[in-house]
């Protein structure tokens, strides 16, 4: 009996040990790692930090390089002393506009830079306009010297009142009224007084590089001879006569001379004006300006008023 009891007791102890082992195994199976989310969270925070560092980096401007940019633009626009004299500011300064590069608010959305660029453009335009005005004034001064020389030449013959001078967008216009002392009525041959007038004009313009245009004009009256059936032929013939004289007597090269006839299409006075018959009948010797068209347009305004 004691042997069986001992066995039972041993069996009870074995059962107890077996039960204890089973309980320990169940405890191991129930354990889980609830901290794995920290890894993903840390990765996300790292990425966000990198994102904000990049955004912060690109939102900053090298002030030295920006100043060099502004000075370079100012020099390019021709007025470094006028443009870009405001304070320094970030290129990517915040703006209420939907677009960070809204040009209406200036470079990078800054109003001060937009104003500076506008001032630079305006300064360049003013500099260009000033240069053109100076060129026009210089051209007028050259024309005034030619005018004075012609007047001196004509004074020697007492013919200084036979011509008039104007300056328009073409250049210096020397108007010779083709009265009876220059051309006979309906004729295109220079009379003695006409030759003297041209002899006074020619030397003053012979040494110039400018081209010379001679325009013939008639009045509203029909030609009185059969030599020229209309004012077109008569006005052109008179202009051609003057061109030939300037070439042969003043030595002006042919490639600098041109002749045109306008009949009565460009009158100085209306047909019903008492002066029309005598003063619309004329020859104009034009010293053409070599300036660009937009600068030539300034010649009348650059002419001093007497």
mmCIF file of C-alpha atoms in Angstrom:
data_model
loop_
_atom_site.group_PDB
_atom_site.id
_atom_site.type_symbol
_atom_site.label_atom_id
_atom_site.label_comp_id
_atom_site.label_asym_id
_atom_site.label_seq_id
_atom_site.Cartn_x
_atom_site.Cartn_y
_atom_site.Cartn_z
ATOM 1 C CA UNK A 1 0.000 0.000 0.000
ATOM 2 C CA UNK A 2 2.723 2.369 0.911
ATOM 3 C CA UNK A 3 4.302 1.726 -2.434
ATOM 4 C CA UNK A 4 1.096 2.525 -4.210
ATOM 5 C CA UNK A 5 0.602 5.594 -2.087
ATOM 6 C CA UNK A 6 4.001 6.823 -2.899
ATOM 7 C CA UNK A 7 3.328 6.271 -6.503
ATOM 8 C CA UNK A 8 0.147 8.202 -6.222
ATOM 9 C CA UNK A 9 1.922 10.909 -4.423
ATOM 10 C CA UNK A 10 4.580 10.904 -7.090
ATOM 11 C CA UNK A 11 1.920 10.953 -9.730
ATOM 12 C CA UNK A 12 0.299 13.896 -8.060
ATOM 13 C CA UNK A 13 3.588 15.760 -8.022
ATOM 14 C CA UNK A 14 4.202 14.942 -11.672
ATOM 15 C CA UNK A 15 0.768 16.164 -12.504
ATOM 16 C CA UNK A 16 1.456 19.324 -10.609
ATOM 17 C CA UNK A 17 4.709 19.844 -12.497
ATOM 18 C CA UNK A 18 2.985 19.196 -15.792
ATOM 19 C CA UNK A 19 0.268 21.601 -14.951
ATOM 20 C CA UNK A 20 2.775 24.265 -13.975
ATOM 21 C CA UNK A 21 4.592 23.853 -17.286
ATOM 22 C CA UNK A 22 1.356 24.291 -19.252
ATOM 23 C CA UNK A 23 0.488 27.468 -17.397
ATOM 24 C CA UNK A 24 3.899 28.963 -18.144
ATOM 25 C CA UNK A 25 3.537 28.186 -21.885
ATOM 26 C CA UNK A 26 0.136 29.923 -22.011
ATOM 27 C CA UNK A 27 1.648 33.065 -20.511
ATOM 28 C CA UNK A 28 4.312 33.218 -23.275
ATOM 29 C CA UNK A 29 1.690 32.941 -26.044
ATOM 30 C CA UNK A 30 -0.377 35.861 -24.723
ATOM 31 C CA UNK A 31 2.589 38.376 -24.781
ATOM 32 C CA UNK A 32 2.530 40.900 -27.856
ATOM 33 C CA UNK A 33 4.762 43.906 -28.918
ATOM 34 C CA UNK A 34 2.536 46.999 -28.750
ATOM 35 C CA UNK A 35 5.387 49.504 -29.479
ATOM 36 C CA UNK A 36 5.958 48.775 -33.185
ATOM 37 C CA UNK A 37 3.944 51.917 -34.177
ATOM 38 C CA UNK A 38 6.733 54.052 -32.742
ATOM 39 C CA UNK A 39 8.992 53.044 -35.629
ATOM 40 C CA UNK A 40 6.521 54.268 -38.277
ATOM 41 C CA UNK A 41 5.803 57.405 -36.273
ATOM 42 C CA UNK A 42 9.503 58.187 -35.982
ATOM 43 C CA UNK A 43 9.986 57.687 -39.728
ATOM 44 C CA UNK A 44 7.077 60.042 -40.490
ATOM 45 C CA UNK A 45 8.398 62.723 -38.130
ATOM 46 C CA UNK A 46 11.847 62.441 -39.703
ATOM 47 C CA UNK A 47 10.384 62.949 -43.168
ATOM 48 C CA UNK A 48 8.339 65.933 -42.000
ATOM 49 C CA UNK A 49 11.390 67.474 -40.417
ATOM 50 C CA UNK A 50 13.358 67.050 -43.653
ATOM 51 C CA UNK A 51 10.465 68.567 -45.623
ATOM 52 C CA UNK A 52 10.329 71.663 -43.447
ATOM 53 C CA UNK A 53 14.107 72.048 -43.554
ATOM 54 C CA UNK A 54 13.987 71.996 -47.375
ATOM 55 C CA UNK A 55 11.110 74.468 -47.446
ATOM 56 C CA UNK A 56 12.942 76.761 -45.072
ATOM 57 C CA UNK A 57 16.129 76.516 -47.116
ATOM 58 C CA UNK A 58 14.496 77.429 -50.443
ATOM 59 C CA UNK A 59 12.596 80.289 -48.848
ATOM 60 C CA UNK A 60 15.833 82.091 -48.008
ATOM 61 C CA UNK A 61 17.791 84.246 -50.494
ATOM 62 C CA UNK A 62 21.483 84.946 -50.491
ATOM 63 C CA UNK A 63 21.366 88.688 -49.836
ATOM 64 C CA UNK A 64 24.739 89.270 -51.462
ATOM 65 C CA UNK A 65 23.728 87.476 -54.646
ATOM 66 C CA UNK A 66 20.373 89.258 -54.654
ATOM 67 C CA UNK A 67 22.113 92.632 -54.347
ATOM 68 C CA UNK A 68 24.382 91.676 -57.257
ATOM 69 C CA UNK A 69 21.312 90.709 -59.285
ATOM 70 C CA UNK A 70 19.665 94.054 -58.623
ATOM 71 C CA UNK A 71 22.806 95.992 -59.479
ATOM 72 C CA UNK A 72 23.239 93.948 -62.664
ATOM 73 C CA UNK A 73 19.679 94.695 -63.730
ATOM 74 C CA UNK A 74 20.175 98.362 -62.935
ATOM 75 C CA UNK A 75 23.323 98.554 -65.066
ATOM 76 C CA UNK A 76 21.555 96.685 -67.867
ATOM 77 C CA UNK A 77 18.772 99.260 -67.819
ATOM 78 C CA UNK A 78 21.337 102.049 -67.994
ATOM 79 C CA UNK A 79 20.708 103.833 -64.697
ATOM 80 C CA UNK A 80 22.373 102.189 -61.680
ATOM 81 C CA UNK A 81 22.047 105.364 -59.623
ATOM 82 C CA UNK A 82 18.291 105.538 -60.065
ATOM 83 C CA UNK A 83 17.149 101.951 -59.917
ATOM 84 C CA UNK A 84 17.106 99.569 -56.984
ATOM 85 C CA UNK A 85 17.799 102.052 -54.210
ATOM 86 C CA UNK A 86 15.303 100.448 -51.823
ATOM 87 C CA UNK A 87 16.050 98.145 -48.904
ATOM 88 C CA UNK A 88 16.926 94.487 -49.178
ATOM 89 C CA UNK A 89 14.078 91.967 -49.009
ATOM 90 C CA UNK A 90 13.607 88.231 -49.481
ATOM 91 C CA UNK A 91 12.924 87.114 -53.003
ATOM 92 C CA UNK A 92 10.213 84.738 -51.834
ATOM 93 C CA UNK A 93 8.462 87.129 -49.479
ATOM 94 C CA UNK A 94 4.946 86.005 -48.652
ATOM 95 C CA UNK A 95 2.119 87.453 -50.748
ATOM 96 C CA UNK A 96 -1.664 87.413 -50.669
ATOM 97 C CA UNK A 97 -1.609 86.337 -54.293
ATOM 98 C CA UNK A 98 -2.322 82.716 -55.134
ATOM 99 C CA UNK A 99 0.936 82.527 -57.071
ATOM 100 C CA UNK A 100 4.273 83.147 -55.314
ATOM 101 C CA UNK A 101 5.667 84.561 -58.556
ATOM 102 C CA UNK A 102 2.804 86.931 -59.292
ATOM 103 C CA UNK A 103 4.419 89.534 -61.560
ATOM 104 C CA UNK A 104 1.842 92.139 -60.646
ATOM 105 C CA UNK A 105 3.438 92.243 -57.197
ATOM 106 C CA UNK A 106 7.007 92.311 -58.495
ATOM 107 C CA UNK A 107 9.762 89.714 -58.430
ATOM 108 C CA UNK A 108 8.870 87.016 -55.941
ATOM 109 C CA UNK A 109 5.754 88.945 -54.938
ATOM 110 C CA UNK A 110 7.583 92.022 -53.528
ATOM 111 C CA UNK A 111 6.095 95.411 -54.347
ATOM 112 C CA UNK A 112 9.358 97.232 -53.709
ATOM 113 C CA UNK A 113 11.203 95.225 -56.369
ATOM 114 C CA UNK A 114 8.371 95.736 -58.865
ATOM 115 C CA UNK A 115 8.614 99.473 -58.292
ATOM 116 C CA UNK A 116 12.383 99.355 -58.674
ATOM 117 C CA UNK A 117 12.114 97.569 -62.023
ATOM 118 C CA UNK A 118 9.510 100.068 -63.230
ATOM 119 C CA UNK A 119 11.818 102.900 -62.214
ATOM 120 C CA UNK A 120 14.688 101.252 -64.073
ATOM 121 C CA UNK A 121 12.612 100.909 -67.247
ATOM 122 C CA UNK A 122 11.430 104.508 -66.934
ATOM 123 C CA UNK A 123 15.010 105.654 -66.399
ATOM 124 C CA UNK A 124 16.135 103.812 -69.532
ATOM 125 C CA UNK A 125 13.334 105.410 -71.539
ATOM 126 C CA UNK A 126 14.233 108.846 -70.202
ATOM 127 C CA UNK A 127 17.886 108.285 -71.061
ATOM 128 C CA UNK A 128 16.942 107.188 -74.594
ATOM 129 C CA UNK A 129 14.623 110.184 -75.066
ATOM 130 C CA UNK A 130 17.317 112.517 -73.762
ATOM 131 C CA UNK A 131 19.903 111.072 -76.157
ATOM 132 C CA UNK A 132 17.523 111.497 -79.094
ATOM 133 C CA UNK A 133 16.748 115.075 -78.096
ATOM 134 C CA UNK A 134 20.454 115.893 -77.842
ATOM 135 C CA UNK A 135 21.082 114.374 -81.287
ATOM 136 C CA UNK A 136 18.221 116.426 -82.732
ATOM 137 C CA UNK A 137 19.574 119.604 -81.142
ATOM 138 C CA UNK A 138 23.028 118.915 -82.543
ATOM 139 C CA UNK A 139 21.543 118.385 -85.998
ATOM 140 C CA UNK A 140 19.655 121.668 -85.744
ATOM 141 C CA UNK A 141 22.884 123.436 -84.782
ATOM 142 C CA UNK A 142 24.547 122.015 -87.894
ATOM 143 C CA UNK A 143 21.635 123.195 -90.023
ATOM 144 C CA UNK A 144 21.848 126.675 -88.480
ATOM 145 C CA UNK A 145 25.484 126.891 -89.552
ATOM 146 C CA UNK A 146 24.510 125.965 -93.121
ATOM 147 C CA UNK A 147 21.738 128.545 -93.039
ATOM 148 C CA UNK A 148 24.142 131.264 -91.873
ATOM 149 C CA UNK A 149 26.600 130.390 -94.631
ATOM 150 C CA UNK A 150 23.908 130.552 -97.313
ATOM 151 C CA UNK A 151 22.683 133.909 -96.017
ATOM 152 C CA UNK A 152 26.213 135.320 -96.075
ATOM 153 C CA UNK A 153 26.721 134.106 -99.639
ATOM 154 C CA UNK A 154 23.451 135.659 -100.791
ATOM 155 C CA UNK A 155 24.060 138.943 -98.983
ATOM 156 C CA UNK A 156 27.036 139.548 -101.269
ATOM 157 C CA UNK A 157 24.610 139.578 -104.214
ATOM 158 C CA UNK A 158 21.824 141.364 -102.349
ATOM 159 C CA UNK A 159 19.618 138.271 -102.684
ATOM 160 C CA UNK A 160 19.277 137.288 -99.004
ATOM 161 C CA UNK A 161 15.520 137.893 -99.104
ATOM 162 C CA UNK A 162 14.978 135.532 -102.020
ATOM 163 C CA UNK A 163 15.033 132.390 -99.875
ATOM 164 C CA UNK A 164 13.340 131.192 -96.713
ATOM 165 C CA UNK A 165 14.539 128.583 -94.245
ATOM 166 C CA UNK A 166 12.576 126.043 -92.269
ATOM 167 C CA UNK A 167 13.476 122.853 -90.431
ATOM 168 C CA UNK A 168 11.044 119.970 -90.482
ATOM 169 C CA UNK A 169 11.250 116.212 -89.974
ATOM 170 C CA UNK A 170 13.072 115.885 -93.302
ATOM 171 C CA UNK A 171 15.881 118.296 -92.514
ATOM 172 C CA UNK A 172 16.822 121.844 -93.542
ATOM 173 C CA UNK A 173 14.441 123.210 -96.196
ATOM 174 C CA UNK A 174 15.679 126.109 -98.329
ATOM 175 C CA UNK A 175 12.673 127.508 -100.194
ATOM 176 C CA UNK A 176 13.294 129.544 -103.357
ATOM 177 C CA UNK A 177 10.196 131.271 -104.690
ATOM 178 C CA UNK A 178 10.282 130.770 -108.453
ATOM 179 C CA UNK A 179 9.255 134.289 -109.335
ATOM 180 C CA UNK A 180 10.131 135.977 -112.608
ATOM 181 C CA UNK A 181 13.744 136.450 -111.465
ATOM 182 C CA UNK A 182 14.294 132.670 -111.153
ATOM 183 C CA UNK A 183 12.176 131.085 -113.924
ATOM 184 C CA UNK A 184 10.060 132.563 -116.659
ATOM 185 C CA UNK A 185 6.389 131.660 -116.477
ATOM 186 C CA UNK A 186 5.845 128.136 -117.735
ATOM 187 C CA UNK A 187 9.565 127.595 -118.280
ATOM 188 C CA UNK A 188 12.220 125.529 -116.514
ATOM 189 C CA UNK A 189 15.432 127.370 -117.481
ATOM 190 C CA UNK A 190 17.191 129.291 -114.712
ATOM 191 C CA UNK A 191 17.408 133.027 -115.319
ATOM 192 C CA UNK A 192 20.508 135.024 -114.365
ATOM 193 C CA UNK A 193 19.220 135.900 -110.900
ATOM 194 C CA UNK A 194 18.167 132.285 -110.384
ATOM 195 C CA UNK A 195 21.657 131.095 -111.193
ATOM 196 C CA UNK A 196 23.118 133.575 -108.688
ATOM 197 C CA UNK A 197 20.779 132.284 -105.975
ATOM 198 C CA UNK A 198 21.775 128.677 -106.668
ATOM 199 C CA UNK A 199 25.441 129.733 -106.741
ATOM 200 C CA UNK A 200 25.003 131.094 -103.213
ATOM 201 C CA UNK A 201 23.331 127.902 -101.968
ATOM 202 C CA UNK A 202 25.560 125.303 -103.627
ATOM 203 C CA UNK A 203 28.914 125.956 -101.906
ATOM 204 C CA UNK A 204 27.292 125.887 -98.437
ATOM 205 C CA UNK A 205 25.949 122.368 -98.946
ATOM 206 C CA UNK A 206 28.571 120.885 -101.272
ATOM 207 C CA UNK A 207 30.886 119.605 -98.541
ATOM 208 C CA UNK A 208 28.179 117.886 -96.514
ATOM 209 C CA UNK A 209 27.694 114.116 -96.413
ATOM 210 C CA UNK A 210 23.910 114.582 -96.462
ATOM 211 C CA UNK A 211 21.797 113.750 -99.469
ATOM 212 C CA UNK A 212 20.114 116.672 -101.200
ATOM 213 C CA UNK A 213 16.537 116.518 -102.455
ATOM 214 C CA UNK A 214 15.135 119.171 -104.780
ATOM 215 C CA UNK A 215 11.338 119.433 -104.973
ATOM 216 C CA UNK A 216 9.540 121.423 -107.650
ATOM 217 C CA UNK A 217 6.099 122.943 -106.976
ATOM 218 C CA UNK A 218 3.708 124.902 -109.180
ATOM 219 C CA UNK A 219 0.657 126.972 -108.350
ATOM 220 C CA UNK A 220 -2.916 126.106 -109.195
ATOM 221 C CA UNK A 221 -2.737 127.869 -112.586
ATOM 222 C CA UNK A 222 -2.272 125.756 -115.697
ATOM 223 C CA UNK A 223 1.003 125.951 -117.601
ATOM 224 C CA UNK A 224 0.871 128.781 -120.168
ATOM 225 C CA UNK A 225 3.085 127.187 -122.816
ATOM 226 C CA UNK A 226 2.965 124.005 -124.776
ATOM 227 C CA UNK A 227 6.397 122.878 -123.537
ATOM 228 C CA UNK A 228 4.878 121.297 -120.440
ATOM 229 C CA UNK A 229 1.338 120.013 -120.702
ATOM 230 C CA UNK A 230 0.763 120.118 -116.922
ATOM 231 C CA UNK A 231 2.254 121.212 -113.633
ATOM 232 C CA UNK A 232 3.697 117.734 -113.128
ATOM 233 C CA UNK A 233 6.119 118.034 -116.020
ATOM 234 C CA UNK A 234 6.897 121.696 -115.272
ATOM 235 C CA UNK A 235 7.623 121.166 -111.549
ATOM 236 C CA UNK A 236 9.783 118.114 -112.260
ATOM 237 C CA UNK A 237 11.698 119.929 -114.997
ATOM 238 C CA UNK A 238 12.459 122.872 -112.693
ATOM 239 C CA UNK A 239 13.688 120.539 -109.938
ATOM 240 C CA UNK A 240 15.871 118.700 -112.466
ATOM 241 C CA UNK A 241 17.336 121.992 -113.694
ATOM 242 C CA UNK A 242 18.389 122.907 -110.163
ATOM 243 C CA UNK A 243 19.879 119.437 -109.624
ATOM 244 C CA UNK A 244 21.960 119.750 -112.785
ATOM 245 C CA UNK A 245 23.199 123.184 -111.696
ATOM 246 C CA UNK A 246 24.212 121.962 -108.230
ATOM 247 C CA UNK A 247 26.084 119.055 -109.775
ATOM 248 C CA UNK A 248 27.882 120.933 -112.535
ATOM 249 C CA UNK A 249 28.582 124.220 -110.701
ATOM 250 C CA UNK A 250 28.822 123.273 -107.006
ATOM 251 C CA UNK A 251 30.408 119.874 -107.585
ATOM 252 C CA UNK A 252 27.852 117.926 -105.562
ATOM 253 C CA UNK A 253 28.075 114.226 -106.539
ATOM 254 C CA UNK A 254 25.155 112.829 -108.500
ATOM 255 C CA UNK A 255 24.531 110.070 -105.965
ATOM 256 C CA UNK A 256 23.718 112.724 -103.354
ATOM 257 C CA UNK A 257 21.135 114.478 -105.512
ATOM 258 C CA UNK A 258 17.520 113.672 -106.376
ATOM 259 C CA UNK A 259 14.707 115.599 -108.058
ATOM 260 C CA UNK A 260 10.946 115.358 -107.556
ATOM 261 C CA UNK A 261 7.955 117.210 -108.968
ATOM 262 C CA UNK A 262 4.716 117.713 -107.040
ATOM 263 C CA UNK A 263 2.784 120.103 -109.293
ATOM 264 C CA UNK A 264 0.230 121.916 -107.091
ATOM 265 C CA UNK A 265 -0.465 119.010 -104.699
ATOM 266 C CA UNK A 266 1.476 120.502 -101.765
ATOM 267 C CA UNK A 267 0.535 124.192 -101.645
ATOM 268 C CA UNK A 268 1.721 126.502 -98.896
ATOM 269 C CA UNK A 269 -1.478 128.539 -99.218
ATOM 270 C CA UNK A 270 -4.991 127.640 -100.297
ATOM 271 C CA UNK A 271 -5.972 128.431 -103.887
ATOM 272 C CA UNK A 272 -8.271 131.275 -102.812
ATOM 273 C CA UNK A 273 -5.484 132.977 -100.840
ATOM 274 C CA UNK A 274 -4.025 136.044 -102.645
ATOM 275 C CA UNK A 275 -0.519 134.728 -101.985
ATOM 276 C CA UNK A 276 -1.169 131.327 -103.552
ATOM 277 C CA UNK A 277 -0.342 132.246 -107.177
ATOM 278 C CA UNK A 278 3.087 133.640 -106.317
ATOM 279 C CA UNK A 279 4.247 131.764 -103.230
ATOM 280 C CA UNK A 280 3.053 128.243 -104.061
ATOM 281 C CA UNK A 281 5.255 128.430 -107.156
ATOM 282 C CA UNK A 282 8.591 127.428 -105.668
ATOM 283 C CA UNK A 283 11.593 125.101 -105.546
ATOM 284 C CA UNK A 284 12.664 123.534 -102.260
ATOM 285 C CA UNK A 285 16.261 122.434 -101.733
ATOM 286 C CA UNK A 286 16.239 120.027 -98.777
ATOM 287 C CA UNK A 287 19.358 118.991 -96.877
ATOM 288 C CA UNK A 288 18.115 115.613 -95.679
ATOM 289 C CA UNK A 289 18.912 114.586 -92.125
ATOM 290 C CA UNK A 290 20.718 111.277 -91.678
ATOM 291 C CA UNK A 291 19.247 110.674 -88.220
ATOM 292 C CA UNK A 292 16.815 107.796 -87.538
ATOM 293 C CA UNK A 293 13.169 108.537 -88.241
ATOM 294 C CA UNK A 294 12.140 108.754 -84.585
ATOM 295 C CA UNK A 295 14.936 111.260 -83.931
ATOM 296 C CA UNK A 296 14.211 113.283 -87.086
ATOM 297 C CA UNK A 297 10.677 113.772 -85.795
ATOM 298 C CA UNK A 298 12.178 115.841 -82.952
ATOM 299 C CA UNK A 299 13.899 118.333 -85.293
ATOM 300 C CA UNK A 300 11.029 120.876 -85.403
ATOM 301 C CA UNK A 301 10.766 120.945 -81.604
ATOM 302 C CA UNK A 302 14.539 121.333 -81.287
ATOM 303 C CA UNK A 303 14.545 124.380 -83.561
ATOM 304 C CA UNK A 304 14.902 127.642 -81.612
ATOM 305 C CA UNK A 305 12.039 130.069 -82.031
ATOM 306 C CA UNK A 306 12.959 133.469 -83.379
#
